XYZ file of C-alpha atoms in Angstrom:
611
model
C 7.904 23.088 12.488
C 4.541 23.521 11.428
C 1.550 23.766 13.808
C -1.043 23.557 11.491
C -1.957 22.879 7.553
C -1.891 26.693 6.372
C 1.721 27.253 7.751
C 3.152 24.035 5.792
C 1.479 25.442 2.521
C 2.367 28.496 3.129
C 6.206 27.332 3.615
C 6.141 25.287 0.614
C 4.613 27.930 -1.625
C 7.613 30.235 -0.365
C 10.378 27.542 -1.314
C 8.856 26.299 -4.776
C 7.419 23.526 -3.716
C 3.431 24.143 -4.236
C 1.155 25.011 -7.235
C -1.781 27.807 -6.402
C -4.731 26.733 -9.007
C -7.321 29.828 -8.723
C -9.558 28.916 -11.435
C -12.503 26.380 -10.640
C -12.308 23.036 -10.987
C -14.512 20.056 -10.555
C -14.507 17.654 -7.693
C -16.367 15.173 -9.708
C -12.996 13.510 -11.750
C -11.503 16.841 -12.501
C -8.714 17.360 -9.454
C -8.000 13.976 -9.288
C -7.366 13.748 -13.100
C -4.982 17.050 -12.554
C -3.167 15.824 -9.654
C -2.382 12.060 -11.246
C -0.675 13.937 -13.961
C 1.242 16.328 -12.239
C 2.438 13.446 -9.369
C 3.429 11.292 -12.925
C 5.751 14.623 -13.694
C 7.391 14.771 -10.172
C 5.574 17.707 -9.748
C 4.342 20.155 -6.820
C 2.313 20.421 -3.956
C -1.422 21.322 -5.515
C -3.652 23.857 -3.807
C -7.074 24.117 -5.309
C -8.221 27.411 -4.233
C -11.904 27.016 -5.890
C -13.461 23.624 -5.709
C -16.618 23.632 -7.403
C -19.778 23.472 -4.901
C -17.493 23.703 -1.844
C -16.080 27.053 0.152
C -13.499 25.004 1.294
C -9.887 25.416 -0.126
C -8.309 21.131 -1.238
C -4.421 20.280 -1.243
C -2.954 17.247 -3.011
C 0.149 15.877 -3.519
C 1.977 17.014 -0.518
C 3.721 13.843 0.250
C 4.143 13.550 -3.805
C 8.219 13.144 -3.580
C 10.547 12.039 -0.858
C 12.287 15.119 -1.366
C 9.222 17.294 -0.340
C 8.566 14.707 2.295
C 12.128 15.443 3.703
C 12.067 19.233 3.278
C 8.869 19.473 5.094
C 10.095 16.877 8.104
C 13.708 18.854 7.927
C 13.857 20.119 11.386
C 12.772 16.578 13.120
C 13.773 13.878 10.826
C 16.462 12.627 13.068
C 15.408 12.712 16.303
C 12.804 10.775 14.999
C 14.862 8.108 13.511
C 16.800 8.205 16.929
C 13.894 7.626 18.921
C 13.019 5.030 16.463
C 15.970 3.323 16.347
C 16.032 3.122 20.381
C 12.540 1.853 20.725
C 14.015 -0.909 18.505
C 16.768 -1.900 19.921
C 16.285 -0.520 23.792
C 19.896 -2.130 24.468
C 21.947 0.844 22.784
C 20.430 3.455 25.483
C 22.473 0.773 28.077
C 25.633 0.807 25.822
C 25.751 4.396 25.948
C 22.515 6.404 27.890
C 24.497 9.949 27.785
C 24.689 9.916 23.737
C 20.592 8.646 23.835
C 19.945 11.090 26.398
C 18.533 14.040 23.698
C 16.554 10.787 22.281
C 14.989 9.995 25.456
C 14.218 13.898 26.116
C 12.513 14.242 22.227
C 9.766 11.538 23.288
C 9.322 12.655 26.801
C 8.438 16.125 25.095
C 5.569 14.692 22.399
C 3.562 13.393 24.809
C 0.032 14.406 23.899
C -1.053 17.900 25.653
C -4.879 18.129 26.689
C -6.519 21.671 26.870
C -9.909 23.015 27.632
C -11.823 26.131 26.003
C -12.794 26.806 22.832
C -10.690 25.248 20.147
C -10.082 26.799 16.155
C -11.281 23.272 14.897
C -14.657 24.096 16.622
C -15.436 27.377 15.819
C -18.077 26.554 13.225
C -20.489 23.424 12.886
C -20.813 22.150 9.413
C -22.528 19.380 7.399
C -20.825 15.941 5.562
C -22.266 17.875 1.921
C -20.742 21.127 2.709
C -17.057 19.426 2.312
C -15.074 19.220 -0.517
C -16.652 15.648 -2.267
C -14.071 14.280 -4.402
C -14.802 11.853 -6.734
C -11.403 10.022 -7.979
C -12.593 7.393 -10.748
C -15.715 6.972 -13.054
C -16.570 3.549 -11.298
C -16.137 4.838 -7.534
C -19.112 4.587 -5.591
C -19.179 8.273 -3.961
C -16.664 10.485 -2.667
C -14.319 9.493 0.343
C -11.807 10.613 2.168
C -8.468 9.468 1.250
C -6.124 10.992 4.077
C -8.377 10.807 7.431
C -6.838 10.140 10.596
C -9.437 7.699 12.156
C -10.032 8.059 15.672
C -11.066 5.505 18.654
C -9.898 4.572 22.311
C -9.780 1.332 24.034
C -12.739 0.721 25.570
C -11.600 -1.396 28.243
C -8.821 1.824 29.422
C -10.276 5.063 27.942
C -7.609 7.760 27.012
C -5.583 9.267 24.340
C -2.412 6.629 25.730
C -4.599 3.876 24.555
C -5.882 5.388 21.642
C -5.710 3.759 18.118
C -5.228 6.489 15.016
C -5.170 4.871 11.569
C -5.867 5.504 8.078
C -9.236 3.368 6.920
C -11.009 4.642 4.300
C -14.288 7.095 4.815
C -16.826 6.869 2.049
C -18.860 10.640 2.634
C -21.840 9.864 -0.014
C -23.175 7.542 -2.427
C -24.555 3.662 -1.988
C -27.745 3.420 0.602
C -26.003 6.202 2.764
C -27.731 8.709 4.553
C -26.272 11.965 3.584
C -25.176 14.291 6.650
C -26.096 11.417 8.764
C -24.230 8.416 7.724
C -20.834 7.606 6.342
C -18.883 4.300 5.867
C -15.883 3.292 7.390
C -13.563 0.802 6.095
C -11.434 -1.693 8.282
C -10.489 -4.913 8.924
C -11.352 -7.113 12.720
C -7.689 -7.063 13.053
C -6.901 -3.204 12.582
C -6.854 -1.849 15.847
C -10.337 0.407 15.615
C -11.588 -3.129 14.736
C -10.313 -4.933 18.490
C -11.550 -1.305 19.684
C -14.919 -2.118 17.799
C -15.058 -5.685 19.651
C -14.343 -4.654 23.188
C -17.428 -2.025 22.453
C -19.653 -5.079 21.363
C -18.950 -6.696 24.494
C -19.967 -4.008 26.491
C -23.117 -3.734 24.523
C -22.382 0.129 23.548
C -21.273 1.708 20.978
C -17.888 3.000 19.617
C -17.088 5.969 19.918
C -15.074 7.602 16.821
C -13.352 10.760 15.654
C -12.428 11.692 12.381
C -9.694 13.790 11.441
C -8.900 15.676 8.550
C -6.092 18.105 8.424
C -3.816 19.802 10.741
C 0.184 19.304 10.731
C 1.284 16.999 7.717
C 2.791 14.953 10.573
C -0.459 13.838 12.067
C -1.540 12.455 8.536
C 1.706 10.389 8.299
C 1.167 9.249 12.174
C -2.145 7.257 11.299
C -0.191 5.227 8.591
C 2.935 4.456 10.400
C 4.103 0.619 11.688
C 5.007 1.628 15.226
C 7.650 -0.396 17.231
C 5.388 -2.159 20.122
C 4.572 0.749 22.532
C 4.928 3.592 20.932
C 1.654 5.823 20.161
C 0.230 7.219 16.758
C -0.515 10.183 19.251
C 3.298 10.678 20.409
C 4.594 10.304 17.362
C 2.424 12.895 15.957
C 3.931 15.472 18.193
C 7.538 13.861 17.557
C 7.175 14.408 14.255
C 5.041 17.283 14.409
C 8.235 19.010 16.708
C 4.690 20.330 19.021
C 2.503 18.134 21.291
C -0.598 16.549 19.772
C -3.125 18.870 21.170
C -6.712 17.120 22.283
C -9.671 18.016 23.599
C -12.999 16.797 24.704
C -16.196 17.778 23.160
C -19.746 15.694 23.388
C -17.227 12.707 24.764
C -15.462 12.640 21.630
C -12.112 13.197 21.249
C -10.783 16.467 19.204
C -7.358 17.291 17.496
C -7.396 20.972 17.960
C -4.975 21.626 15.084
C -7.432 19.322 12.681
C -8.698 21.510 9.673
C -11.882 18.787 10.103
C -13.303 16.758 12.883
C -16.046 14.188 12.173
C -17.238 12.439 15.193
C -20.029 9.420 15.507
C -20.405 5.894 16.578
C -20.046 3.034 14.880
C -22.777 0.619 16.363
C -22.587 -3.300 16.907
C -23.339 -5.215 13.418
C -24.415 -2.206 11.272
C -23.161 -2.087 8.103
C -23.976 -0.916 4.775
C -22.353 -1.574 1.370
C -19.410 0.420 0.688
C -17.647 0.746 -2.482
C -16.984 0.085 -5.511
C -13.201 2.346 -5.408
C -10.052 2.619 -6.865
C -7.688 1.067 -4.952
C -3.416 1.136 -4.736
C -3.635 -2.713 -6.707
C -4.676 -0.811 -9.838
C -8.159 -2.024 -9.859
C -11.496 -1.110 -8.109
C -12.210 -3.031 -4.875
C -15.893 -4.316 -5.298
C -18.848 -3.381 -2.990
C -18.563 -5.279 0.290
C -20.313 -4.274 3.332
C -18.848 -2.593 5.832
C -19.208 -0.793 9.477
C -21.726 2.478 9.614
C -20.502 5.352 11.112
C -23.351 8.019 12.624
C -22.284 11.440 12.356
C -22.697 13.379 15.722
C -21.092 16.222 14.576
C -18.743 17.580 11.651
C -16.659 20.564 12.889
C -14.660 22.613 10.341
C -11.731 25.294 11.735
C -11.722 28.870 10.044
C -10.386 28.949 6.086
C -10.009 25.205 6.542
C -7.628 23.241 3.951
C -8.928 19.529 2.761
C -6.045 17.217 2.067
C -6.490 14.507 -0.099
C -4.637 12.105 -2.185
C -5.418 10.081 -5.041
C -5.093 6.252 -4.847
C -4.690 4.316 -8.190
C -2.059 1.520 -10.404
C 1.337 2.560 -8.478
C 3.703 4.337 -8.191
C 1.280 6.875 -6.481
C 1.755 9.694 -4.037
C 1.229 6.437 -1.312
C 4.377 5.278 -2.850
C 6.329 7.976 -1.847
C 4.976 8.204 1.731
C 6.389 4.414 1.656
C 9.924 5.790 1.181
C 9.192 8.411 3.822
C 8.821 5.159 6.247
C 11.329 3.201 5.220
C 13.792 6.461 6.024
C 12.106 6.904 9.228
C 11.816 3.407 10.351
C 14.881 2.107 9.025
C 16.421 -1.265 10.181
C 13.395 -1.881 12.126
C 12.653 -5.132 10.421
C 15.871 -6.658 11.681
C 15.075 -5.925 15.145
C 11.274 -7.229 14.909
C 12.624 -10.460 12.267
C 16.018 -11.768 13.709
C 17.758 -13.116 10.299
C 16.416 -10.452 7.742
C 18.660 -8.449 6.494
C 15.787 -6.892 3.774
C 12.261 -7.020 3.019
C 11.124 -5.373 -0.182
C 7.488 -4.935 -0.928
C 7.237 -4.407 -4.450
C 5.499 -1.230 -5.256
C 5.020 -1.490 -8.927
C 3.185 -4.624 -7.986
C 0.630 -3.004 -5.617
C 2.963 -3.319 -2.197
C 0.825 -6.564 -0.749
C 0.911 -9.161 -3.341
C 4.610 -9.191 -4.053
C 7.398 -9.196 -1.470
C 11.369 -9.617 -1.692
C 13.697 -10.428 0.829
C 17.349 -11.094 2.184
C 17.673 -13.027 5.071
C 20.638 -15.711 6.754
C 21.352 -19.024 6.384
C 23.267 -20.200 8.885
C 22.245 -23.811 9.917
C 24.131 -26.119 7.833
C 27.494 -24.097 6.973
C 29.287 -27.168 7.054
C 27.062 -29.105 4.395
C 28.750 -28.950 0.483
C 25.360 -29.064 -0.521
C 23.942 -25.280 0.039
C 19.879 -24.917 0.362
C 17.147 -22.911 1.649
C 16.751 -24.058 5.129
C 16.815 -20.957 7.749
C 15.844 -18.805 4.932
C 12.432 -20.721 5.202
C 12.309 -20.263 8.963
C 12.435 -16.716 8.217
C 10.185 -16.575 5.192
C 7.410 -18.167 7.820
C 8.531 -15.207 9.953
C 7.709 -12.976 7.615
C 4.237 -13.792 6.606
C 3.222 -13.947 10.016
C 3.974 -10.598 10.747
C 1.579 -7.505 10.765
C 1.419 -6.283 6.546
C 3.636 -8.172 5.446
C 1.113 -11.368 6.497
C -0.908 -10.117 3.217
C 1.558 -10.942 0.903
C 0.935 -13.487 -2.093
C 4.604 -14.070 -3.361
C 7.618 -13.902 -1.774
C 10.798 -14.740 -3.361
C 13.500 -14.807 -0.792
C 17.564 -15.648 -0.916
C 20.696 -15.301 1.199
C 23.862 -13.214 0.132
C 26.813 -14.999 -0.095
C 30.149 -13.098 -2.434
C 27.395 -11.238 -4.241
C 25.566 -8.069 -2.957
C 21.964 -8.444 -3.565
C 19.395 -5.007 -3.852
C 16.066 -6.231 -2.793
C 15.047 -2.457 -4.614
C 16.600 -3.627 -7.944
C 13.886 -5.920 -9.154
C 15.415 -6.984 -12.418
C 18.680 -7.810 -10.514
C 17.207 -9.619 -7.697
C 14.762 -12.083 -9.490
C 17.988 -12.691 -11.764
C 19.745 -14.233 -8.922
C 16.622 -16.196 -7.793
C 16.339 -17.529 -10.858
C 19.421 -18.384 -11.481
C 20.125 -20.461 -8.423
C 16.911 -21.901 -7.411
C 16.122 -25.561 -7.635
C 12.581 -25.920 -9.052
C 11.967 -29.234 -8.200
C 12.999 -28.632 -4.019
C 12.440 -24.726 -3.457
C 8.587 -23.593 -4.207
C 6.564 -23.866 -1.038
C 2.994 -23.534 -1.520
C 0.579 -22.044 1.621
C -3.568 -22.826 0.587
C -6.559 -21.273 1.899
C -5.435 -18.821 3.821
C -5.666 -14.915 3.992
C -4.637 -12.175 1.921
C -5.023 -8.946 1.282
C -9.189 -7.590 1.239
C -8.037 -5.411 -1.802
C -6.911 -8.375 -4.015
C -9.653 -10.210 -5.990
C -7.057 -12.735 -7.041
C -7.782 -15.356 -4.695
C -10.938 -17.395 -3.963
C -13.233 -14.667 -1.969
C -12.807 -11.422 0.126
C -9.195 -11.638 2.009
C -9.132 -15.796 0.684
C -6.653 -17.180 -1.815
C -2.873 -18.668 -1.048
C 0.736 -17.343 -0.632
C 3.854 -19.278 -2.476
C 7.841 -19.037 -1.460
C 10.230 -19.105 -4.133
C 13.520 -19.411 -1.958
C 17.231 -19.410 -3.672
C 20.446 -20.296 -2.338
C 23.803 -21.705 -3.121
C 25.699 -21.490 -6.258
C 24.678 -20.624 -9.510
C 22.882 -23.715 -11.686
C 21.450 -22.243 -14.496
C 22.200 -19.651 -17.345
C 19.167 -17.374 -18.306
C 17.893 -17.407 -21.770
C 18.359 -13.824 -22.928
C 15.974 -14.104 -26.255
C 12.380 -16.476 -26.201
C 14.200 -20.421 -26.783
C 13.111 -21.971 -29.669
C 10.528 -24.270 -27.794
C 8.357 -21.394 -27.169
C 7.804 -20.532 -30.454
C 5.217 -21.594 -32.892
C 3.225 -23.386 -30.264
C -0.789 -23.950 -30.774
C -3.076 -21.608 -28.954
C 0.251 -19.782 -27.412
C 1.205 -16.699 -29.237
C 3.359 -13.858 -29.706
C 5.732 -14.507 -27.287
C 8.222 -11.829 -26.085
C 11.202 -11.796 -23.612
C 10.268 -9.914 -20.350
C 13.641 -10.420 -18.662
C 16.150 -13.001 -18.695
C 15.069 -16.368 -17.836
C 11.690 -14.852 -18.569
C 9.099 -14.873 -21.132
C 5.111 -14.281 -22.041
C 2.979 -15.871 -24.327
C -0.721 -14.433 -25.187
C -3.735 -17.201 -24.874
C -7.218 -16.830 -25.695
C -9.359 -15.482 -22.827
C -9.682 -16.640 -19.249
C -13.351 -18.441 -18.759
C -12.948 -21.044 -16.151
C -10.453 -22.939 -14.213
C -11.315 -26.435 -15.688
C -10.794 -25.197 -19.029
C -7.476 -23.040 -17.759
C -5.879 -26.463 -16.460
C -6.867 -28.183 -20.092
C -5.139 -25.498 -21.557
C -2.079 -25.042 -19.267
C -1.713 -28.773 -19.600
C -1.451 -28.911 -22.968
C 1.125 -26.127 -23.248
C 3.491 -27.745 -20.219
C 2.690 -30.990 -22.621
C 3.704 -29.534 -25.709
C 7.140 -27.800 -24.535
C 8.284 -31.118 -22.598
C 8.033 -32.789 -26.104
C 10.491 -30.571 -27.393
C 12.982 -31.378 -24.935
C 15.095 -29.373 -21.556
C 14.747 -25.261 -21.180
C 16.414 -24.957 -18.507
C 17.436 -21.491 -19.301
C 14.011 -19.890 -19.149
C 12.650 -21.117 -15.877
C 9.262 -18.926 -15.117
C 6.307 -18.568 -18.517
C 4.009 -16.072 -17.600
C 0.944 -16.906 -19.698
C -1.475 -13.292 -20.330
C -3.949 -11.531 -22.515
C -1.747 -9.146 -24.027
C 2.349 -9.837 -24.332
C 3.487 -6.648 -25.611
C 2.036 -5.187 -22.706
C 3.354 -6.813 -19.871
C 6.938 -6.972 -22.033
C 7.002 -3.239 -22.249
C 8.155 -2.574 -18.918
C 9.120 -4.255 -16.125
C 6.931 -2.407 -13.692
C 3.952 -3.863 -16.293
C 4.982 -7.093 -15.638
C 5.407 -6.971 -11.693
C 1.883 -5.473 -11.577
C 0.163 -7.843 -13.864
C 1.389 -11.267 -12.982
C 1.293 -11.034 -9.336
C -1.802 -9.316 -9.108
C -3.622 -11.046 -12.115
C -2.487 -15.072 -10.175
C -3.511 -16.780 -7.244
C -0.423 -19.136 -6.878
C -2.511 -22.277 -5.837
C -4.865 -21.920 -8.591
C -2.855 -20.075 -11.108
C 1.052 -21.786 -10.924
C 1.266 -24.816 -13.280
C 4.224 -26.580 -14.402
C 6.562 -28.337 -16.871
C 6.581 -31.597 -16.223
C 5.108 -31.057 -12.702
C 4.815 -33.566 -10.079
C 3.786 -34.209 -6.365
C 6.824 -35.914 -4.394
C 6.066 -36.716 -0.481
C 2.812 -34.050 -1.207
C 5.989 -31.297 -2.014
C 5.013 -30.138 -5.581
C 7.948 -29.569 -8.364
C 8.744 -29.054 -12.020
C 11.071 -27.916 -14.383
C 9.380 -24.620 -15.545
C 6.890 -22.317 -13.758
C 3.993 -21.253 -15.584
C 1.757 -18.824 -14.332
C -1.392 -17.791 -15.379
C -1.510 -13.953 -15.582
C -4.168 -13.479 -17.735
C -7.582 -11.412 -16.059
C -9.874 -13.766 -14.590
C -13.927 -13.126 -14.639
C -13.569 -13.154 -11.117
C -11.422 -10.214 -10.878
C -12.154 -6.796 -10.428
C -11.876 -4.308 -13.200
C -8.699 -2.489 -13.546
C -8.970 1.628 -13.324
C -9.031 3.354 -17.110
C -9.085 7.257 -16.653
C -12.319 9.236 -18.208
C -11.089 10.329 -21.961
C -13.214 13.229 -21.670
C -12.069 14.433 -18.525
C -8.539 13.928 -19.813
C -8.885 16.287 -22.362
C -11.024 18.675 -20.053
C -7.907 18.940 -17.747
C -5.509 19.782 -20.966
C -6.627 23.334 -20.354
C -4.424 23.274 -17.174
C -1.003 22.303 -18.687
C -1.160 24.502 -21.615
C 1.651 27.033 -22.675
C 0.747 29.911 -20.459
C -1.515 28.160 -18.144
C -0.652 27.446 -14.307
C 0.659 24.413 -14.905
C 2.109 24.864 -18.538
C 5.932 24.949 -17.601
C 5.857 22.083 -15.527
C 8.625 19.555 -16.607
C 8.209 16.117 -17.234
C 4.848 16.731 -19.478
């Protein structure tokens, strides 16, 4: 395997797998323009060779297909999946602790590996404006680092065993930010830097942090892995990595000494600064908020150092397809951790947090002839109490009885909900609570509400495959198009406030009770633009669950309140923008064509299919 960043590239380059672009291109819009086109196009592994006002070489799109992903991880894939796989479910190491034995071994071998002396990372001193300051989107506040492997230890039990290493976002210049001597950090209290950040407070010192860049593509993919309880980001790095984590100490900071980059400062007790706006993986740019200020001690760069970075935008993104490196590595783990899910889906085309599906059990009442959601809501509580998937908006969840149900096959899976769930029993609403800090759906920063559509039991309804009659023709409610069955849209005049939204949503529930049962078309989605979101289906996962807040934005036919449970006939949600929400991310046209010089006949990227 690979013990640093130059042997991967230098192994994919030698199997087909990576681009070499020689000719200068522009930090500001320019390489992240290129590599969101070639990613669209399945493409390769990008290696920008001159980034303009930089000396320092830029790869993208590494992780851009699982089948990279794989050929890259080839020679420790399944041990790690074994070791994996044992950490969840400790018991099969009893059943049989001879066939777990090389298992047991792999771990015992990644444990990190501290050394002294001089280290490649360190052998030159360099400053925040000297790095390779990519700017993704016109809107984006500044540059920032897209792939860094954050940094901090426990304050309470220093060491690398009790060490947290996760991927929060790094903003390197813009805003009120002291360049060279400042930089913003982006996390949540409940990340672990953040409990790292309170046990500091309490101590009345600062925290210590270490920012990686760099180094084996496995140490990248360890700071963004869901770990099963006990397991280190550090151990897994050298699992993965098939070679130790190396570390070292310098100033009391912690060093990677295979990083390309190491940025180390502290992040002092209620110091923040506004970070932000930037393109996020919803599709939109998350606003200016403040967050924690970082003071750079030192930025250390190795010799010919390579800067990774991604670009984060409307999915599916090269993010999406380190999600499907997880889910291969991680499995079943979600059984283990859940007991009753079989499946938990979250949606990608939807922007991952706001939309999740699932397959779970329902066992308690097997002798009823009446068939309901009852443990499937046991488990659906589970579920959005539990790490990410606790930042989910919507989750539509079902049991599998004669029919196999594919959580990945969207259209096929919200078929059978629809079909089968009982609209005036099976909606289950969840108000002021959290969600994700990203979504600008809800009431304030990480506010808004969560909703469970649950389905089980036979069959009730046949969905409409064309928009029913009552749909048509209605007053202020236009163009309406089929999305999917059961299905459709219908364009209204702009969003202004909520008052006005519930006149409006009244009168259409109002207007298509008069014309009598549609029981075959059980969810309206009400938005700006109806061709739009009826074009595709990933256009209408992304838009309706990331455009609604279900307590403020899910209306009803002929809704009512019964025992404070809340029912209709038809759902209606309310899809269209809000004034509330952030702006959604629309490339630079001029930059666009700039780029076209790239994927010309002739030109480095000319022959690459799919463009």
């Amino acid at each position: 395997m690979y013990s640093n960043l130059q042997d991967c590239i230098t192994d994919l380059e030698k199997h087909g797998h990576l681009v070499r672009i020689r000719e200068e291109v522009d930090p500001y819009l320019e390489m992240a323009a290129i590599h969101l086109k070639v990613y669209e196009a399945g493409g390769p592994a990008l290696l920008f060779e001159n980034v303009k006002g930089s000396k320092f070489r830029a790869v993208s799109n590494l992780f851009g297909t699982l089948e990279r992903s794989k050929f890259m991880f080839r020679d420790t894939l399944e041990a790690v999946q074994n070791v994996i796989a044992l950490r969840n479910d400790p018991a099969k190491a009893l059943k049989n602790p001879f066939g777990h034995m090389k298992s047991g071994l792999a771990a015992m071998k990644a444990l990190p590996l501290k050394t002294t002396g001089g280290q490649p990372v360190t052998a030159q001193e360099i400053q925040i404006s000297d790095l390779p300051l990519i700017q993704h989107w016109p809107m984006d506040g500044g540059a920032f680092i897209t792939l860094p492997q954050v940094y901090s230890e426990d304050p309470d039990k220093p060491g690398i065993m009790n060490s947290n290493l996760g991927m929060y976002r790094v903003q390197l210049t813009g805003n009120d930010y002291e360049v060279n001597k400042e930089v913003g950090v982006h996390y949540q209290i409940h990340r672990g830097i953040g409990v790292h950040q309170e046990k500091a407070n309490k101590k009345g010192g600062p925290l210590k942090v270490s920012i990686f860049v760099g180094g084996p593509p496995a140490h990248t993919l360890s700071a963004v892995m869901p770990l099963p309880e006990g397991m280190s980001e550090m151990t897994f790095a050298g699992l993965l990595a098939g070679r130790r984590f190396r570390y070292s100490y310098v100033d009391g900071f912690c060093v990677s000494n295979d990083a390309d980059f190491v940025i180390t400062g502290e992040i002092h007790q209620g110091e923040t600064k506004p970070e932000g706006p930037f393109g996020d993986h919803l599709g939109y740019y998350s606003l200016t908020h403040p967050f924690p200020l970082m003071k750079i001690h030192k930025v250390y760069a190795k010799p010919n150092a390579i800067w990774p970075f991604t670009v984060v935008g409307r999915p599916p993104q090269e993010d999406t397809s380190f999600g499907a490196l997880i889910h291969e590595l991680t499995g079943d783990a979600i059984k283990q951790e859940i007991p009753g899910v079989k499946e938990v889906h979250a949606v990608d085309a939807a922007g991952v947090h706001p939309l999740l599906f699932a397959i779970g059990s329902e066992r308690y009442t097997p002798y009823q002839p009446v068939k309901q959601p009852l443990e499937l809501l046991t488990i659906a509580n589970r579920i959005l109490g539990t790490g990410q998937l606790s930042l989910a908006k919507y989750l539509f969840i079902t049991a599998e009885e004669d029919q196999r149900v594919d959580t990945h096959d969207e259209l096929g899976f919200l078929s059978y909900i629809l079909e089968r769930i009982n609209l005036h029993r099976d909606i289950h609403f969840y108000t002021n609570t959290t969600i994700d800090t990203l979504d600008y759906s809800g009431t304030g920063l990480n506010t808004g509400s969560k909703v469970v559509f649950a389905a089980y039991g036979n069959k009730i309804r046949e969905l409409c495959i064309e928009v029913p009659d009552a749909l048509k023709g209605l007053q202020g409610f236009v163009n309406p198009r089929l999305v999917m069955p059961g299905v459709v849209v219908m364009e209204a005049s702009k969003f202004t406030e909520y008052t006005q939204a519930e006149r409006e949503m009244h009168v259409l529930s109002e207007a298509i009770q008069a014309r009598g049962s549609m029981a075959g078309c059980p969810m309206i989605i009400v938005a700006d633009d109806s061709d739009f979101i009826s074009a595709h289906m990933n256009n209408f996962l992304w838009a309706t669950f990331t455009r609604s807040n279900p307590s403020h934005d899910i209306y009803g036919v002929n809704s009512y309140y019964e025992n404070k449970h809340w029912a209709c006939d038809n759902v209606i949600i309310d899809a269209r923008i809000k004034t509330h929400h952030a702006p959604p991310l629309i490339p630079d046209p001029a930059v666009e064509k700039k780029i076209e010089r790239f994927f010309v006949k002739g030109a480095v990227l000319g022959g690459l299919k799919g463009l």
